[in-house]
Short mmCIF file of C-alpha atoms in Angstrom, two decimals:
data_model
loop_
_atom_site.label_atom_id
_atom_site.label_comp_id
_atom_site.label_asym_id
_atom_site.label_seq_id
_atom_site.Cartn_x
_atom_site.Cartn_y
_atom_site.Cartn_z
CA UNK A 625 -8.39 -14.14 -6.73
CA UNK A 626 -10.90 -13.85 -9.55
CA UNK A 627 -14.64 -14.60 -8.99
CA UNK A 628 -17.38 -14.49 -11.51
CA UNK A 629 -20.78 -15.81 -11.05
CA UNK A 630 -23.02 -16.10 -14.10
CA UNK A 631 -23.53 -12.79 -15.84
CA UNK A 632 -22.17 -11.06 -12.58
CA UNK A 633 -19.03 -8.71 -12.95
CA UNK A 634 -15.72 -10.29 -12.05
CA UNK A 635 -14.43 -9.67 -8.78
CA UNK A 636 -10.41 -9.20 -8.68
CA UNK A 637 -7.97 -9.02 -5.77
CA UNK A 638 -4.12 -7.86 -5.72
CA UNK A 639 -1.68 -7.72 -3.18
CA UNK A 640 0.79 -4.76 -2.61
CA UNK A 641 3.00 -5.58 0.25
CA UNK A 642 2.31 -5.60 3.86
CA UNK A 643 -1.64 -5.62 4.22
CA UNK A 644 -2.30 -3.71 1.25
CA UNK A 645 -5.04 -5.22 -0.54
CA UNK A 646 -7.20 -3.99 -3.55
CA UNK A 647 -10.72 -5.59 -4.20
CA UNK A 648 -12.41 -4.28 -7.42
CA UNK A 649 -14.84 -5.31 -9.96
CA UNK A 650 -13.38 -2.97 -12.48
CA UNK A 651 -16.01 -0.23 -11.55
CA UNK A 652 -15.98 -0.20 -7.78
CA UNK A 653 -12.86 -0.46 -5.93
CA UNK A 654 -11.58 -0.60 -2.34
CA UNK A 655 -8.09 -0.81 -0.98
CA UNK A 656 -7.24 -1.79 2.39
CA UNK A 657 -4.37 0.59 4.16
CA UNK A 658 -2.59 1.73 0.66
CA UNK A 659 0.89 1.95 2.67
CA UNK A 660 3.52 2.51 -0.24
CA UNK A 661 5.99 5.18 1.01
CA UNK A 662 7.84 2.24 3.16
CA UNK A 663 10.10 4.83 5.21
CA UNK A 664 13.83 3.33 5.66
CA UNK A 665 14.80 2.57 9.08
CA UNK A 666 16.60 5.81 9.62
CA UNK A 667 13.52 7.73 9.00
CA UNK A 668 11.35 5.38 10.86
CA UNK A 669 13.76 6.29 13.79
CA UNK A 670 13.61 9.97 13.10
CA UNK A 671 10.55 11.35 11.41
CA UNK A 672 8.32 10.34 8.40
CA UNK A 673 6.21 11.72 5.64
CA UNK A 674 4.40 10.00 2.76
CA UNK A 675 6.59 9.73 -0.69
CA UNK A 676 4.32 11.09 -3.29
CA UNK A 677 6.55 9.76 -6.06
CA UNK A 678 6.33 6.24 -4.28
CA UNK A 679 2.41 6.30 -3.82
CA UNK A 680 2.02 7.39 -7.65
CA UNK A 681 4.10 4.57 -8.78
CA UNK A 682 2.20 2.02 -6.81
CA UNK A 683 -1.15 3.08 -7.73
CA UNK A 684 0.08 2.83 -11.27
CA UNK A 685 1.30 -0.72 -10.82
CA UNK A 686 -2.32 -1.45 -9.19
CA UNK A 687 -3.91 0.03 -12.14
CA UNK A 688 -5.77 2.64 -9.75
CA UNK A 689 -6.90 5.70 -10.74
CA UNK A 690 -9.94 5.90 -8.32
CA UNK A 691 -11.13 4.17 -5.25
CA UNK A 692 -14.40 4.32 -3.52
CA UNK A 693 -12.75 3.57 0.02
CA UNK A 694 -9.51 3.47 1.61
CA UNK A 695 -10.20 1.22 4.44
CA UNK A 696 -7.37 1.53 7.61
CA UNK A 697 -7.14 -1.51 9.55
CA UNK A 698 -5.47 0.26 12.55
CA UNK A 699 -3.35 3.51 12.67
CA UNK A 700 0.25 2.09 12.93
CA UNK A 701 2.77 4.00 10.54
CA UNK A 702 2.77 1.09 8.29
CA UNK A 703 -0.99 0.98 7.76
CA UNK A 704 -2.14 4.66 8.12
CA UNK A 705 0.68 6.66 6.85
CA UNK A 706 -0.35 7.08 3.42
CA UNK A 707 -3.83 6.40 3.60
CA UNK A 708 -5.06 10.01 3.61
CA UNK A 709 -3.12 11.23 0.76
CA UNK A 710 -4.26 8.06 -1.31
CA UNK A 711 -7.91 8.68 -0.76
CA UNK A 712 -7.34 12.24 -1.54
CA UNK A 713 -5.36 11.36 -4.75
CA UNK A 714 -8.25 8.74 -5.86
CA UNK A 715 -11.43 10.45 -4.66
CA UNK A 716 -11.96 8.07 -2.04
CA UNK A 717 -13.83 8.16 1.40
CA UNK A 718 -11.09 7.40 4.07
CA UNK A 719 -12.59 4.84 6.48
CA UNK A 720 -11.16 3.95 9.93
CA UNK A 721 -11.11 4.75 13.65
CA UNK A 722 -11.37 8.51 15.33
CA UNK A 723 -7.24 7.89 15.33
CA UNK A 724 -6.98 7.54 11.67
CA UNK A 725 -9.25 10.45 11.31
CA UNK A 726 -6.51 12.72 13.44
CA UNK A 727 -3.76 11.48 10.85
CA UNK A 728 -5.94 12.83 8.23
CA UNK A 729 -6.54 16.05 9.93
CA UNK A 730 -2.75 16.46 10.54
CA UNK A 731 -2.45 16.24 6.93
CA UNK A 732 -4.71 19.15 6.58
CA UNK A 733 -7.15 17.07 4.85
CA UNK A 734 -10.23 17.63 7.45
CA UNK A 735 -12.39 18.60 4.74
CA UNK A 736 -11.85 15.46 2.90
CA UNK A 737 -14.64 12.46 3.22
CA UNK A 738 -14.26 10.28 6.41
CA UNK A 739 -16.18 7.50 7.36
CA UNK A 740 -15.57 6.30 11.23
CA UNK A 741 -16.08 2.65 11.07
CA UNK A 742 -18.11 0.89 14.03
CA UNK A 743 -17.47 -2.99 14.41
CA UNK A 744 -20.60 -4.84 12.91
CA UNK A 745 -22.02 -1.89 11.25
CA UNK A 746 -22.01 -2.50 7.42
CA UNK A 747 -21.11 0.42 5.20
CA UNK A 748 -21.67 0.75 1.53
CA UNK A 749 -18.73 1.82 -0.67
CA UNK A 750 -19.78 1.72 -4.46
CA UNK A 751 -20.67 -2.08 -5.27
CA UNK A 752 -19.33 -3.23 -1.96
CA UNK A 753 -20.73 -3.67 1.33
CA UNK A 754 -17.94 -3.55 4.20
CA UNK A 755 -18.55 -4.52 7.64
CA UNK A 756 -15.71 -3.99 9.84
CA UNK A 757 -14.97 -6.29 12.65
CA UNK A 758 -13.45 -5.94 15.78
CA UNK A 759 -10.21 -7.43 16.23
CA UNK A 760 -6.84 -7.10 18.12
CA UNK A 761 -3.25 -6.08 17.10
CA UNK A 762 -0.65 -8.96 17.45
CA UNK A 763 1.09 -8.98 20.71
CA UNK A 764 3.90 -6.76 21.02
CA UNK A 765 2.45 -3.46 20.28
CA UNK A 766 5.13 -0.88 20.51
CA UNK A 767 2.61 2.31 20.26
CA UNK A 768 -0.50 1.31 21.57
CA UNK A 769 -3.22 3.47 22.51
CA UNK A 770 -5.17 6.47 20.86
CA UNK A 771 -4.16 9.10 18.80
CA UNK A 772 -5.78 12.16 20.12
CA UNK A 773 -4.18 15.16 18.47
CA UNK A 774 -3.58 15.86 14.79
CA UNK A 775 -0.51 14.06 13.59
CA UNK A 776 1.73 16.93 11.59
CA UNK A 777 4.19 15.99 9.08
CA UNK A 778 7.09 14.87 9.18
CA UNK A 779 6.16 13.19 12.55
CA UNK A 780 7.73 10.67 14.63
CA UNK A 781 6.77 7.20 13.90
CA UNK A 782 5.44 6.63 17.29
CA UNK A 783 3.03 9.36 16.54
CA UNK A 784 1.15 6.76 14.75
CA UNK A 785 -0.61 4.61 17.68
CA UNK A 786 -2.64 1.77 17.27
CA UNK A 787 -6.12 3.12 17.67
CA UNK A 788 -8.97 0.71 17.01
CA UNK A 789 -8.03 -2.33 15.18
CA UNK A 790 -10.59 -3.76 12.29
CA UNK A 791 -10.99 -7.06 10.06
CA UNK A 792 -12.91 -6.03 6.74
CA UNK A 793 -15.46 -8.25 5.56
CA UNK A 794 -15.94 -6.98 1.75
CA UNK A 795 -18.91 -8.41 0.20
CA UNK A 796 -19.90 -8.21 -3.41
CA UNK A 797 -22.74 -9.90 -5.63
CA UNK A 798 -19.65 -11.83 -7.42
CA UNK A 799 -17.99 -12.78 -3.86
CA UNK A 800 -16.85 -12.03 -0.42
CA UNK A 801 -13.23 -11.20 0.97
CA UNK A 802 -11.84 -11.14 4.38
CA UNK A 803 -8.73 -8.90 5.10
CA UNK A 804 -7.74 -9.54 8.62
CA UNK A 805 -4.29 -7.64 9.11
CA UNK A 806 -3.09 -8.58 12.18
CA UNK A 807 -2.22 -11.68 13.75
CA UNK A 808 -4.76 -11.90 16.63
CA UNK A 809 -8.22 -12.21 17.33
CA UNK A 810 -11.18 -11.78 19.33
CA UNK A 811 -12.64 -15.12 20.03
CA UNK A 812 -15.96 -15.49 18.00
CA UNK A 813 -15.97 -12.41 16.42
CA UNK A 814 -15.89 -13.42 12.79
CA UNK A 815 -18.56 -15.88 13.43
CA UNK A 816 -21.57 -15.36 10.74
CA UNK A 817 -19.11 -13.41 8.49
CA UNK A 818 -18.60 -15.91 5.66
CA UNK A 819 -15.77 -15.22 3.03
CA UNK A 820 -14.72 -17.17 -0.13
CA UNK A 821 -11.41 -15.70 0.30
CA UNK A 822 -9.00 -14.41 3.27
CA UNK A 823 -6.13 -12.23 3.39
CA UNK A 824 -4.48 -13.29 6.84
CA UNK A 825 -2.10 -11.47 8.82
CA UNK A 826 0.75 -13.45 9.77
CA UNK A 827 3.35 -11.03 11.44
CA UNK A 828 4.99 -12.37 14.51
CA UNK A 829 2.72 -15.45 14.49
CA UNK A 830 5.94 -17.49 14.02
CA UNK A 831 7.03 -16.41 17.53
CA UNK A 832 3.69 -17.81 19.18
CA UNK A 833 3.16 -21.43 20.08
CA UNK A 834 1.91 -24.09 17.58
CA UNK A 835 -1.60 -24.28 19.80
CA UNK A 836 -1.92 -20.41 19.20
CA UNK A 837 -1.38 -20.76 15.46
CA UNK A 838 -3.79 -23.48 15.38
CA UNK A 839 -6.53 -21.24 17.45
CA UNK A 840 -6.04 -18.40 15.36
CA UNK A 841 -6.60 -20.31 12.01
CA UNK A 842 -9.71 -21.79 13.63
CA UNK A 843 -11.05 -18.25 14.74
CA UNK A 844 -10.35 -16.81 10.99
CA UNK A 845 -10.15 -19.11 8.43
CA UNK A 846 -12.28 -21.53 10.27
CA UNK A 847 -14.62 -19.02 11.44
CA UNK A 848 -15.34 -17.44 7.78
CA UNK A 849 -15.27 -20.63 5.94
CA UNK A 850 -12.67 -19.33 3.59
CA UNK A 851 -11.71 -21.83 0.55
CA UNK A 852 -8.58 -19.75 -0.19
CA UNK A 853 -6.03 -18.07 2.15
CA UNK A 854 -3.24 -15.54 1.07
CA UNK A 855 -0.94 -14.79 4.30
CA UNK A 856 0.10 -10.98 4.20
CA UNK A 857 2.14 -8.65 6.46
CA UNK A 858 5.07 -10.94 6.39
CA UNK A 859 7.43 -8.63 4.41
CA UNK A 860 9.97 -6.19 5.58
CA UNK A 861 7.85 -2.78 5.56
CA UNK A 862 10.85 -0.46 5.40
CA UNK A 863 11.80 -1.97 1.83
CA UNK A 864 10.74 -0.15 -0.94
CA UNK A 865 8.22 -2.13 -3.29
CA UNK A 866 10.46 -1.08 -6.35
CA UNK A 867 12.68 -4.00 -5.10
CA UNK A 868 11.55 -7.72 -4.59
CA UNK A 869 9.72 -8.09 -1.05
CA UNK A 870 12.03 -10.07 1.85
CA UNK A 871 10.80 -11.65 5.09
CA UNK A 872 10.56 -9.87 8.22
CA UNK A 873 13.75 -10.58 10.29
CA UNK A 874 13.84 -13.63 12.30
CA UNK A 875 14.17 -11.61 15.57
CA UNK A 876 10.58 -10.20 14.68
CA UNK A 877 9.02 -13.41 12.84
CA UNK A 878 9.74 -16.94 11.66
CA UNK A 879 7.46 -17.61 8.29
CA UNK A 880 8.49 -20.76 7.66
CA UNK A 881 7.21 -22.08 11.17
CA UNK A 882 3.69 -20.41 10.72
CA UNK A 883 3.58 -21.77 7.00
CA UNK A 884 4.40 -25.25 8.10
CA UNK A 885 1.53 -24.91 10.79
CA UNK A 886 -0.86 -23.36 8.16
CA UNK A 887 0.01 -25.82 5.39
CA UNK A 888 -0.93 -28.63 7.69
CA UNK A 889 -4.00 -27.03 8.45
CA UNK A 890 -5.21 -25.85 4.94
CA UNK A 891 -4.46 -29.56 3.72
CA UNK A 892 -6.82 -30.86 6.49
CA UNK A 893 -9.48 -28.07 5.68
CA UNK A 894 -9.28 -28.45 1.94
CA UNK A 895 -8.14 -24.91 1.83
CA UNK A 896 -5.80 -23.51 -0.98
CA UNK A 897 -2.78 -21.73 0.92
CA UNK A 898 -0.05 -19.76 -0.93
CA UNK A 899 1.62 -16.61 -0.45
CA UNK A 900 0.44 -13.73 -2.90
CA UNK A 901 2.44 -12.36 -5.43
CA UNK A 902 2.99 -8.83 -5.59
CA UNK A 903 0.62 -6.62 -7.88
CA UNK A 904 -0.54 -9.89 -9.50
CA UNK A 905 -4.35 -9.67 -10.04
CA UNK A 906 -6.11 -12.90 -8.97
#
């Protein structure tokens, strides 16, 4: 989504699978998660490591050479695996929980910049003010808990425990963006954080009740007053980004069910709702 107010710089966003969201004004830029390696099911069942070739190609597709921050929403493999490498390659500060710091340390990147995020405490990254907001992982977290020892590569996927979960309120003089990666919420947490655009995690929401999805919408989209919503974290994260995205299997989620609920709510609230297109700057 593009924002521009009078002579202010233009604010652009782009989606790159799972909950990877780039927010940039052309000079400053922050990236959420930056998970590009997308290991195969076989590797996820054995051991994983960042794939430098895939990372380089995805950064090229996004047009990224430098970042101010890589913001890690939580420390699962499909969010944190590549983040320390992406931060190093782009000169960015890695920002996240103490668990994310343990991932960075395990990659022998402990000397690289790191910002431990505290819910409610704004942090300046270039032209952006990022406020982390406390949230919860979606139900069915398979590797809960904190990472307490450095993660050495190659590592088992289960070594990437959740750690703390954040939503990111990203404010700029030209507009505000919310990136809410996990389909869950802390009641009332997003009140007082208005956003023009919301990237809303919906993974596993299709397995919840209609009442739960309605409450989720109210606690996220309704709470921030977003006029535009782009659902994220609905794609099979083990499929390489060189191929078209595919939905998560029905055993994990039901996108049609979620979208039917959200389309009804979006129409009632006057919200623009659509799935984001891969790589396309908005």
